[in-house]
Amino acid sequence: MSWQPEIDELHHRRQLARRMGGEDKVKKHKDAGKLTVRERIEAIADDGSFHEVGSLTGFADYDRAGALKAYMASNMVMGRARIDGRPVVLVGDDFTIRGGANDGAVSEKLAHAERMSHDLLLPMIRLVDGTGGGGSVKNIETKGHTLLPVMRDWQLVAENLTRVPVVGLALGSVAGKGAARVAASHYSVMVKETAQLFNAGPPVVARVSGPITKNELGGSHIHTRNGVVDDEVSTEQEAFERVRRFLSYLPRSVHELPARVEPTDTPTRRDDALLEIIPRDPRKVYKVRRILDSVFDQDSFFEIGRHWGKGIVTGLARLDGWPVAVLASDPYHYGGVWDRPTTDKFTRFVDLAELFHLPVVNFVDVPGFQIGLDAEVSGVMRSGVRALSAIYQTTVPWCTMIVRKAYGVAAAGHQHQGRYALRYAWPSANWGSLPIEGGLEAAYKGEIAASEDPEAKLREIEQRLRGLSSPVRAAEAFVIEEIIDPRDTRAILCDFANLAAPLRQPGMTTLRYRP
C-alpha cells in the first residue's frame, strides 16, 4: 500500500536532472572556468535556501512498456531562494544542455519564473549563460516549420521592472533574448573574458563582416563602456557579492521602503581634507570619489556604472544607516560636462531612485551640456531633455550640494524646482547661465575692441565680474539658501536622511522605468 516506489522514481529523476548535460559536457564547461548552474545557485543563495520549481521538467524517452529509457533535463533551473535572509526568485541557464538554447528548455518555465516574481513581489535574479530562452536553427528541423519571433513573457519582464528589483548577470556568451534578459534589469554585471553579450554571435556576424572573436564582438570592455551592462568583475563569486550588496540597499518591492541598517558611523564626523579638496584654479580637477567616501557612512558607497557616462558618478550609499541614491559630477571627464551617455546614465539612475523610494543626494559641478559638432551629432539635447524630465517626475526627497560649477540648462536640473528640496553650496561654488570665460568676449566685444590694450581690458573685466560672481553675493540675494563649511557636509546630509525617512511613501509610482 506504500507510495515508496513512486517516491523512489521521483528521487531517481531528480538525480538524473542534477547530472545536467552529462559528465563530459560538465567537465568542458568547468574547464572553461565557469561554474555549473547549480553551483551558481548554491554560491549566490543562502545555504540550503533554494527551493526548486519545475525540478522534473525535461525531455523523456520511454519504451513500449512505459519505462523510462532516456532523460534530458530542461536547461533552465528556477525557483525561490534567500539572499542574506531575503526571499528572491532565481533563474539560471544550464549551458551544458544545448548551450542554453530554446530547444533545450521548456519555454513555460521562463514565463512562470517571471510570474512568480511579479505576483509574489520578489526580486528577480537572472543567471544568464547562452541564448537564455532564445532560439536555435535546430528548431526548424525539430518542429518542421519556422517560428515567428514572439516573446510572450516580455510583458511580465517589463512589468517587473516597475515592481521589484531585477538583476541580470552575464556569466557566459549570451545572445539574442539572453542578452535582452541581462539588459532588462536595474543592475547588470559581466564577468571579464568569460562573458560576452551580443545581438548575434560571431558565426552570424562573420557571414557579413568577416571573422571576429567573441570578446572582440561583445566583451565586457565594450558593454560596460556603452551602458548596456553596468559593471564588470573578474570572477563569478565577485559578481554574486556585488548582487548581494546591490540588493541590500533596496526594498523587496516598490510596496516596501528601503530598510535602515544599524548605524556604525558618527553623523558629526568631520574631515579637514574637504577644506582643500576643490582647487582654487577652476581648470584643475579633483577626485570626487574622495568626497563621497568621506561624507557617507564609512565603506557604504557602492558605485554603479563606473566605466560609462563618465560625466557623473552614480551609486548607492548610507547616511546614518539610511540608504540613499548618489549623483556626483566628475570633473575628470571633460570637466564634468553632460554628453549623451552621461545624460542617459543620469536618467536611468534617477528613475531607479524614484522607483524604489530612495532619497537623492546630488553633488553638482556641471559646466553644462557638451558643445561642438560631436555633441550636436550625438543628439545630446534630446537625451538632456529626458534627464530634466526625469528630475521633474521625481517625488523622493532631494538634497543638492553645489561644490563648484553650475552653468546652463544642464545645471538647471540640479533638483526639482517645483517642490521643496534642500540645497547648499560650498565656498568654491560658482554659477550662471554660462561661464564668465565663455561669454565675456562676446558680451564686452565693443568695449574690449575700443581699448588701447584689449588683453588688459579683458583681464580687468574678468576680474571685476569674478568679484561679483562670489557665492556670498548670491547668498545676499537669497539665490542660494546657505553656504557651508565643506567639513559640515556629512552632518547636514545625515540630518537630511533622517528628515527624509518618514517622508518616503511605499507603493507603485506613475513612472515607467526606462532600462
Coordinates of C-alpha atoms in Angstrom, one line a residue:
M1 CA 0.0 0.0 0.0
S2 CA 3.0 2.3 0.3
W3 CA 3.8 5.0 -2.3
Q4 CA 7.5 4.5 -1.8
P5 CA 8.1 3.2 -5.4
E6 CA 6.8 6.5 -6.8
I7 CA 8.9 8.5 -4.3
D8 CA 11.9 6.5 -5.4
E9 CA 11.1 7.3 -9.1
L10 CA 10.9 11.0 -8.3
H11 CA 14.2 10.8 -6.5
H12 CA 15.8 9.0 -9.5
R13 CA 14.5 11.6 -11.9
R14 CA 15.8 14.4 -9.8
Q15 CA 19.2 12.7 -9.7
L16 CA 19.2 12.5 -13.5
A17 CA 18.4 16.2 -13.7
R18 CA 21.4 17.0 -11.5
R19 CA 23.7 15.3 -14.0
M20 CA 22.8 18.3 -16.3
G21 CA 24.4 17.8 -19.7
G22 CA 26.4 14.8 -18.6
E23 CA 29.9 14.3 -17.3
D24 CA 31.8 15.3 -20.5
K25 CA 29.9 18.5 -21.1
V26 CA 30.0 19.5 -17.4
K27 CA 33.8 18.9 -17.4
K28 CA 34.2 21.1 -20.6
H29 CA 32.1 23.8 -19.0
K30 CA 34.2 23.8 -15.8
D31 CA 37.4 23.7 -17.8
A32 CA 36.4 27.0 -19.4
G33 CA 36.5 28.5 -15.9
K34 CA 32.7 28.6 -15.3
L35 CA 30.6 27.2 -12.5
T36 CA 27.6 25.0 -13.4
V37 CA 24.1 26.4 -13.0
R38 CA 23.6 24.5 -9.8
E39 CA 26.9 25.6 -8.3
R40 CA 26.0 29.2 -9.2
I41 CA 22.7 28.9 -7.3
E42 CA 24.5 27.5 -4.3
A43 CA 27.1 30.2 -4.4
I44 CA 24.6 33.2 -4.6
A45 CA 21.8 31.9 -2.3
D46 CA 21.9 31.4 1.4
D47 CA 22.9 27.8 2.4
G48 CA 20.1 25.4 1.9
S49 CA 17.5 28.0 0.9
F50 CA 16.9 27.1 -2.7
H51 CA 13.5 25.6 -3.4
E52 CA 13.4 24.4 -7.0
V53 CA 10.3 24.8 -9.0
G54 CA 9.9 22.5 -12.1
S55 CA 12.7 20.1 -10.9
L56 CA 11.2 17.3 -13.1
T57 CA 10.8 19.3 -16.2
G58 CA 12.7 17.8 -19.2
F59 CA 12.5 15.6 -22.2
A60 CA 11.9 11.9 -21.6
D61 CA 12.0 8.8 -23.9
Y62 CA 10.0 5.7 -22.9
D63 CA 10.0 2.1 -24.2
R64 CA 6.8 0.4 -25.2
A65 CA 6.1 -0.7 -21.7
G66 CA 6.3 2.9 -20.5
A67 CA 9.6 2.5 -18.7
L68 CA 12.0 5.5 -18.9
K69 CA 14.8 4.9 -21.4
A70 CA 16.5 8.3 -21.5
Y71 CA 16.0 11.7 -20.0
M72 CA 17.4 15.2 -20.7
A73 CA 16.6 17.8 -18.1
S74 CA 15.4 21.3 -19.1
N75 CA 18.3 23.6 -19.3
M76 CA 16.6 26.3 -17.2
V77 CA 16.7 25.9 -13.4
M78 CA 14.5 28.1 -11.4
G79 CA 12.9 28.5 -8.0
R80 CA 12.8 30.6 -4.9
A81 CA 15.8 31.2 -2.5
R82 CA 17.0 33.6 0.1
I83 CA 19.9 36.1 -0.2
D84 CA 21.0 37.5 3.1
G85 CA 17.8 36.2 4.5
R86 CA 15.5 37.9 2.0
P87 CA 13.4 35.9 -0.5
V88 CA 14.1 36.1 -4.2
V89 CA 13.4 34.3 -7.4
L90 CA 16.4 32.7 -9.1
V91 CA 16.6 31.7 -12.7
G92 CA 19.7 30.0 -14.2
D93 CA 20.6 28.8 -17.7
D94 CA 22.4 25.5 -18.0
F95 CA 24.9 25.9 -20.8
T96 CA 25.8 22.2 -20.6
I97 CA 22.5 21.3 -22.2
R98 CA 22.2 22.7 -25.8
G99 CA 24.2 25.7 -24.9
G100 CA 21.2 27.3 -23.1
A101 CA 19.2 27.4 -26.4
N102 CA 15.5 27.3 -26.6
D103 CA 15.3 23.7 -27.8
G104 CA 16.9 22.5 -24.6
A105 CA 14.3 24.3 -22.4
V106 CA 10.6 24.2 -21.6
S107 CA 9.5 27.7 -22.6
E108 CA 6.8 27.9 -19.9
K109 CA 9.5 27.9 -17.2
L110 CA 10.8 31.3 -18.0
A111 CA 7.3 32.9 -18.0
H112 CA 6.5 31.0 -14.8
A113 CA 9.5 32.5 -13.1
E114 CA 8.7 36.0 -14.2
R115 CA 5.1 35.5 -13.0
M116 CA 6.4 34.2 -9.6
S117 CA 8.5 37.3 -9.2
H118 CA 5.6 39.6 -10.4
D119 CA 2.8 38.1 -8.2
L120 CA 4.8 37.3 -5.1
L121 CA 6.6 40.7 -5.3
L122 CA 10.1 39.1 -5.0
P123 CA 13.3 40.4 -6.5
M124 CA 14.3 38.6 -9.8
I125 CA 17.8 37.4 -10.3
R126 CA 18.7 36.0 -13.7
L127 CA 21.9 33.9 -14.1
V128 CA 22.2 34.1 -17.9
D129 CA 24.6 31.8 -19.9
G130 CA 23.6 31.2 -23.5
T131 CA 20.6 32.4 -25.5
G132 CA 18.6 32.1 -22.3
G133 CA 15.3 31.3 -23.9
G134 CA 16.3 32.4 -27.3
G135 CA 16.2 30.2 -30.4
S136 CA 18.2 27.7 -32.3
V137 CA 18.1 26.8 -36.0
K138 CA 17.6 23.2 -34.9
N139 CA 14.0 24.2 -34.1
I140 CA 13.3 24.2 -37.8
E141 CA 14.1 20.5 -38.1
T142 CA 12.5 19.6 -34.8
K143 CA 9.2 21.3 -35.4
G144 CA 9.1 21.0 -39.1
H145 CA 8.4 24.7 -39.6
T146 CA 9.9 28.1 -38.7
L147 CA 8.7 30.1 -35.8
L148 CA 7.5 33.8 -35.9
P149 CA 9.5 35.6 -33.2
V150 CA 7.3 36.4 -30.2
M151 CA 8.2 36.9 -26.5
R152 CA 5.0 36.1 -24.6
D153 CA 6.7 36.5 -21.3
W154 CA 8.1 40.0 -22.1
Q155 CA 5.1 41.8 -20.7
L156 CA 6.0 40.3 -17.3
V157 CA 9.6 41.3 -17.8
A158 CA 8.6 44.9 -18.5
E159 CA 6.2 45.0 -15.6
N160 CA 8.7 43.5 -13.2
L161 CA 10.9 46.5 -13.9
T162 CA 8.2 48.7 -12.3
R163 CA 7.6 46.4 -9.3
V164 CA 10.7 44.6 -8.0
P165 CA 14.5 44.8 -8.1
V166 CA 15.7 43.0 -11.2
V167 CA 19.3 41.8 -11.6
G168 CA 20.9 40.3 -14.7
L169 CA 24.3 38.5 -14.7
A170 CA 26.1 37.6 -17.9
L171 CA 28.1 34.5 -17.0
G172 CA 29.0 33.2 -20.4
S173 CA 28.3 34.1 -24.0
V174 CA 24.8 35.5 -24.1
A175 CA 23.0 36.3 -27.3
G176 CA 19.6 37.3 -28.6
K177 CA 16.9 37.0 -25.9
G178 CA 19.6 36.0 -23.4
A179 CA 21.3 39.3 -24.0
A180 CA 18.0 41.2 -23.7
R181 CA 17.3 39.5 -20.3
V182 CA 20.6 40.8 -19.0
A183 CA 20.0 44.3 -20.2
A184 CA 16.3 44.4 -19.0
S185 CA 17.4 44.9 -15.4
H186 CA 18.0 47.6 -12.7
Y187 CA 21.6 46.2 -12.2
S188 CA 23.7 44.1 -14.5
V189 CA 27.2 42.5 -14.3
M190 CA 29.5 40.7 -16.7
V191 CA 32.5 38.5 -15.9
K192 CA 35.6 39.7 -17.8
E193 CA 36.9 37.4 -20.5
T194 CA 34.3 34.7 -19.6
A195 CA 31.2 36.6 -20.6
Q196 CA 30.2 38.2 -23.8
L197 CA 27.0 39.8 -25.0
F198 CA 25.7 40.3 -28.5
N199 CA 22.6 40.5 -30.7
A200 CA 24.1 37.7 -32.8
G201 CA 27.3 35.7 -32.2
P202 CA 30.5 35.6 -34.3
P203 CA 29.3 32.8 -36.7
V204 CA 26.4 35.0 -37.8
V205 CA 28.4 38.2 -37.9
A206 CA 31.3 36.5 -39.8
R207 CA 29.0 36.0 -42.8
V208 CA 28.5 39.7 -43.0
S209 CA 31.8 41.3 -41.9
G210 CA 34.4 38.5 -41.6
P211 CA 35.8 36.5 -38.7
I212 CA 35.7 38.0 -35.2
T213 CA 36.2 36.6 -31.7
K214 CA 33.6 36.6 -29.0
N215 CA 35.4 39.1 -26.9
E216 CA 36.1 41.4 -29.9
L217 CA 32.4 41.4 -30.7
G218 CA 30.8 41.6 -27.2
G219 CA 33.3 41.6 -24.4
S220 CA 32.8 43.4 -21.1
H221 CA 35.2 46.1 -22.3
I222 CA 32.5 47.1 -24.8
H223 CA 29.3 46.8 -22.9
T224 CA 30.3 48.2 -19.6
R225 CA 31.6 51.3 -21.5
N226 CA 28.4 51.8 -23.6
G227 CA 25.9 51.4 -20.8
V228 CA 24.3 48.1 -21.9
V229 CA 25.7 46.5 -18.8
D230 CA 26.5 48.3 -15.5
D231 CA 29.6 46.7 -14.2
E232 CA 32.3 44.1 -14.9
V233 CA 34.0 41.8 -12.4
S234 CA 36.9 39.3 -12.6
T235 CA 35.1 36.2 -11.1
E236 CA 31.6 34.8 -10.7
Q237 CA 32.0 35.0 -7.0
E238 CA 32.7 38.7 -7.2
A239 CA 29.5 39.1 -9.3
F240 CA 27.5 37.3 -6.7
E241 CA 28.9 39.6 -3.9
R242 CA 28.0 42.7 -5.9
V243 CA 24.5 41.4 -6.4
R244 CA 24.1 40.8 -2.6
R245 CA 25.4 44.3 -1.9
F246 CA 23.1 46.0 -4.5
L247 CA 20.0 44.3 -3.1
S248 CA 20.9 45.3 0.4
Y249 CA 20.1 49.0 -0.4
L250 CA 16.7 48.2 -1.9
P251 CA 13.3 47.1 -0.6
R252 CA 11.9 43.7 -1.6
S253 CA 9.4 45.5 -3.9
V254 CA 8.1 49.0 -4.5
H255 CA 5.4 48.3 -1.9
E256 CA 8.0 48.4 0.8
L257 CA 10.6 51.0 1.8
P258 CA 14.4 50.6 1.8
A259 CA 15.5 49.4 5.2
R260 CA 17.9 51.2 7.6
V261 CA 20.8 49.3 9.0
E262 CA 22.3 49.8 12.4
P263 CA 24.4 53.0 12.2
T264 CA 28.1 52.4 12.7
D265 CA 29.5 55.8 11.9
T266 CA 29.2 59.2 13.7
P267 CA 26.9 61.7 11.9
T268 CA 29.0 64.6 13.1
R269 CA 32.3 63.2 11.9
R270 CA 34.4 65.9 10.1
D271 CA 37.1 65.6 7.5
D272 CA 39.6 68.5 7.3
A273 CA 40.7 67.4 3.9
L274 CA 37.4 68.6 2.4
L275 CA 38.5 72.2 3.1
E276 CA 41.2 71.9 0.5
I277 CA 39.9 69.3 -2.0
I278 CA 38.4 71.7 -4.5
P279 CA 41.3 73.6 -6.2
R280 CA 41.1 77.4 -6.5
D281 CA 42.1 77.1 -10.1
P282 CA 38.9 76.2 -11.9
R283 CA 40.9 74.4 -14.6
K284 CA 42.2 71.8 -12.2
V285 CA 40.4 68.6 -11.4
Y286 CA 39.8 66.8 -8.1
K287 CA 38.8 63.3 -7.1
V288 CA 35.1 63.4 -6.4
R289 CA 35.1 59.8 -5.1
R290 CA 37.3 61.0 -2.3
I291 CA 34.5 63.4 -1.3
L292 CA 31.9 60.6 -1.4
D293 CA 33.9 58.2 0.7
S294 CA 34.3 61.0 3.3
V295 CA 30.7 62.2 3.7
F296 CA 28.8 58.9 3.5
D297 CA 28.8 56.2 6.2
Q298 CA 32.2 54.5 6.2
D299 CA 32.6 52.0 3.4
S300 CA 29.0 52.3 2.4
F301 CA 29.3 53.9 -1.1
F302 CA 28.5 51.3 -3.8
E303 CA 29.3 52.7 -7.2
I304 CA 27.3 51.6 -10.2
G305 CA 28.3 52.1 -13.9
R306 CA 31.8 53.4 -13.3
H307 CA 33.0 52.9 -16.9
W308 CA 30.2 54.7 -18.8
G309 CA 28.5 58.0 -18.7
K310 CA 31.7 59.3 -17.0
G311 CA 30.5 62.9 -16.6
I312 CA 28.7 61.7 -13.4
V313 CA 29.4 59.1 -10.7
T314 CA 26.3 57.2 -9.6
G315 CA 25.8 54.7 -6.8
L316 CA 24.1 53.8 -3.6
A317 CA 25.2 54.7 -0.1
R318 CA 24.1 55.1 3.5
L319 CA 23.7 58.1 5.8
D320 CA 23.3 57.3 9.5
G321 CA 22.2 53.9 8.3
W322 CA 19.6 55.1 5.8
P323 CA 20.0 54.1 2.1
V324 CA 20.2 56.9 -0.4
A325 CA 20.9 57.3 -4.1
V326 CA 24.0 59.3 -5.0
L327 CA 24.7 61.5 -8.1
A328 CA 28.0 63.4 -8.3
S329 CA 29.7 65.3 -11.1
D330 CA 33.2 64.0 -12.1
P331 CA 35.5 66.7 -13.4
Y332 CA 37.9 64.1 -14.7
H333 CA 35.6 63.6 -17.7
Y334 CA 35.8 66.8 -19.8
G335 CA 35.3 68.9 -16.7
G336 CA 32.0 67.1 -15.8
V337 CA 30.1 68.1 -19.0
W338 CA 27.0 66.2 -19.8
D339 CA 27.5 64.3 -23.0
R340 CA 24.8 61.9 -24.3
P341 CA 26.0 58.8 -22.3
T342 CA 26.1 60.9 -19.2
T343 CA 22.6 62.2 -19.6
D344 CA 21.3 58.7 -20.3
K345 CA 23.1 57.4 -17.2
F346 CA 21.6 60.3 -15.1
T347 CA 18.1 59.5 -16.3
R348 CA 18.3 55.8 -15.6
F349 CA 19.6 56.3 -12.1
V350 CA 17.1 59.0 -11.2
D351 CA 14.4 56.6 -12.3
L352 CA 15.9 53.9 -10.0
A353 CA 15.8 56.2 -7.1
E354 CA 12.2 57.2 -7.7
L355 CA 11.1 53.7 -8.3
F356 CA 12.4 52.3 -5.0
H357 CA 11.8 55.4 -2.8
L358 CA 15.5 56.3 -2.3
P359 CA 16.2 59.9 -1.3
V360 CA 18.7 61.6 -3.6
V361 CA 22.0 63.3 -2.8
N362 CA 23.4 65.3 -5.7
F363 CA 26.9 66.8 -5.8
V364 CA 27.0 69.4 -8.6
D365 CA 29.9 70.6 -10.6
V366 CA 28.4 70.9 -14.1
P367 CA 29.8 73.3 -16.8
G368 CA 26.8 72.5 -19.0
F369 CA 25.9 70.2 -21.9
Q370 CA 28.7 69.1 -24.2
I371 CA 29.2 71.6 -27.1
G372 CA 30.6 71.2 -30.6
L373 CA 29.9 69.2 -33.7
D374 CA 30.2 65.8 -32.0
A375 CA 27.7 66.9 -29.3
E376 CA 25.2 68.1 -31.9
V377 CA 25.5 65.0 -34.0
S378 CA 25.0 62.8 -30.9
G379 CA 21.7 64.5 -30.1
V380 CA 22.7 65.4 -26.6
M381 CA 19.9 67.9 -26.3
R382 CA 17.3 65.2 -26.7
S383 CA 18.8 63.0 -24.1
G384 CA 19.4 66.0 -21.9
V385 CA 15.7 66.9 -22.0
R386 CA 14.9 63.3 -21.0
A387 CA 17.2 63.8 -18.0
L388 CA 15.5 67.0 -17.0
S389 CA 12.1 65.3 -17.4
A390 CA 13.2 62.5 -15.1
I391 CA 14.1 65.0 -12.4
Y392 CA 10.7 66.7 -12.7
Q393 CA 9.0 63.3 -12.4
T394 CA 10.6 62.6 -9.0
T395 CA 8.7 62.7 -5.7
V396 CA 11.5 61.4 -3.4
P397 CA 13.3 63.8 -1.1
W398 CA 16.3 65.5 -2.6
C399 CA 19.4 67.3 -1.3
T400 CA 21.8 69.2 -3.6
M401 CA 25.4 70.2 -2.7
I402 CA 26.9 72.7 -5.3
V403 CA 30.6 72.2 -4.9
R404 CA 31.9 74.1 -7.9
K405 CA 30.4 75.0 -11.3
A406 CA 26.6 75.1 -12.1
Y407 CA 26.1 76.5 -15.6
G408 CA 23.5 76.4 -18.3
V409 CA 20.5 74.1 -18.9
A410 CA 22.2 71.0 -17.5
A411 CA 22.9 72.7 -14.2
A412 CA 19.3 74.0 -14.0
G413 CA 18.4 70.3 -13.5
H414 CA 20.3 70.0 -10.2
Q415 CA 16.9 69.5 -8.5
H416 CA 13.1 69.7 -8.9
Q417 CA 12.3 73.4 -8.8
G418 CA 8.6 72.9 -8.3
R419 CA 8.8 71.4 -4.8
Y420 CA 10.9 71.9 -1.7
A421 CA 14.4 70.4 -1.7
L422 CA 17.4 71.1 0.4
R423 CA 20.2 73.0 -1.3
Y424 CA 23.7 74.1 -0.1
A425 CA 26.8 75.5 -1.7
W426 CA 30.4 75.2 -0.8
P427 CA 32.6 78.4 -0.9
S428 CA 34.1 77.0 -4.1
A429 CA 30.8 77.2 -5.9
N430 CA 30.0 79.5 -8.8
W431 CA 27.1 79.6 -11.2
G432 CA 25.4 81.4 -14.1
S433 CA 23.8 81.0 -17.5
L434 CA 27.3 80.4 -18.9
P435 CA 30.9 80.6 -17.6
I436 CA 32.4 84.0 -17.4
E437 CA 35.3 83.0 -19.7
G438 CA 32.9 81.6 -22.2
G439 CA 30.7 84.7 -22.6
L440 CA 32.9 87.6 -21.7
E441 CA 34.4 88.4 -25.1
A442 CA 31.0 88.3 -26.8
A443 CA 29.3 90.4 -24.1
Y444 CA 32.0 93.1 -23.9
K445 CA 33.2 92.9 -27.5
G446 CA 32.9 96.6 -28.3
E447 CA 34.5 97.8 -25.0
I448 CA 37.4 95.5 -25.5
A449 CA 38.0 96.4 -29.1
A450 CA 37.9 100.2 -28.3
S451 CA 40.5 99.9 -25.6
E452 CA 44.2 100.7 -26.2
D453 CA 45.2 97.4 -24.7
P454 CA 42.5 94.8 -25.4
E455 CA 44.1 92.0 -23.4
A456 CA 44.5 94.2 -20.3
K457 CA 40.9 95.3 -20.7
L458 CA 39.8 91.7 -21.0
R459 CA 41.6 90.8 -17.7
E460 CA 40.2 93.9 -16.0
I461 CA 36.6 93.0 -16.9
E462 CA 37.1 89.3 -15.9
Q463 CA 38.5 90.3 -12.5
R464 CA 35.5 92.6 -11.9
L465 CA 33.0 90.0 -12.9
R466 CA 34.6 87.3 -10.8
G467 CA 34.3 89.5 -7.7
L468 CA 30.6 89.8 -8.4
S469 CA 30.2 86.0 -9.0
S470 CA 31.1 85.1 -5.5
P471 CA 28.5 82.8 -3.9
V472 CA 28.3 85.1 -1.0
R473 CA 26.9 87.8 -3.3
A474 CA 24.3 85.3 -4.4
A475 CA 23.5 84.4 -0.8
E476 CA 22.8 88.0 0.0
A477 CA 20.1 88.0 -2.7
F478 CA 18.9 84.5 -1.4
V479 CA 19.8 82.9 -4.8
I480 CA 21.4 80.2 -2.7
E481 CA 19.9 79.2 0.7
E482 CA 23.1 78.5 2.6
I483 CA 26.9 78.4 2.1
I484 CA 28.5 75.9 4.4
D485 CA 31.9 74.8 5.6
P486 CA 32.6 71.6 3.5
R487 CA 33.6 69.8 6.7
D488 CA 29.9 70.1 7.9
T489 CA 28.6 68.3 4.8
R490 CA 28.3 64.9 6.5
A491 CA 26.4 66.2 9.4
I492 CA 24.0 68.1 7.1
L493 CA 23.5 65.0 4.9
C494 CA 22.8 62.8 7.9
D495 CA 20.2 65.3 9.1
F496 CA 18.7 65.2 5.6
A497 CA 18.5 61.4 5.6
N498 CA 16.7 61.4 9.0
L499 CA 14.3 64.2 7.8
A500 CA 13.6 62.3 4.6
A501 CA 13.0 58.8 6.1
P502 CA 9.4 59.5 7.3
L503 CA 8.5 61.3 4.1
R504 CA 9.1 58.2 1.9
Q505 CA 5.9 56.6 0.6
P506 CA 5.8 52.9 -0.5
G507 CA 3.7 51.9 -3.5
M508 CA 3.7 52.0 -7.3
T509 CA 4.6 55.2 -9.0
T510 CA 3.4 56.6 -12.3
L511 CA 6.9 56.1 -13.6
R512 CA 7.5 53.5 -16.3
Y513 CA 11.1 52.5 -15.7
R514 CA 13.5 53.1 -18.6
P515 CA 16.2 50.4 -18.6

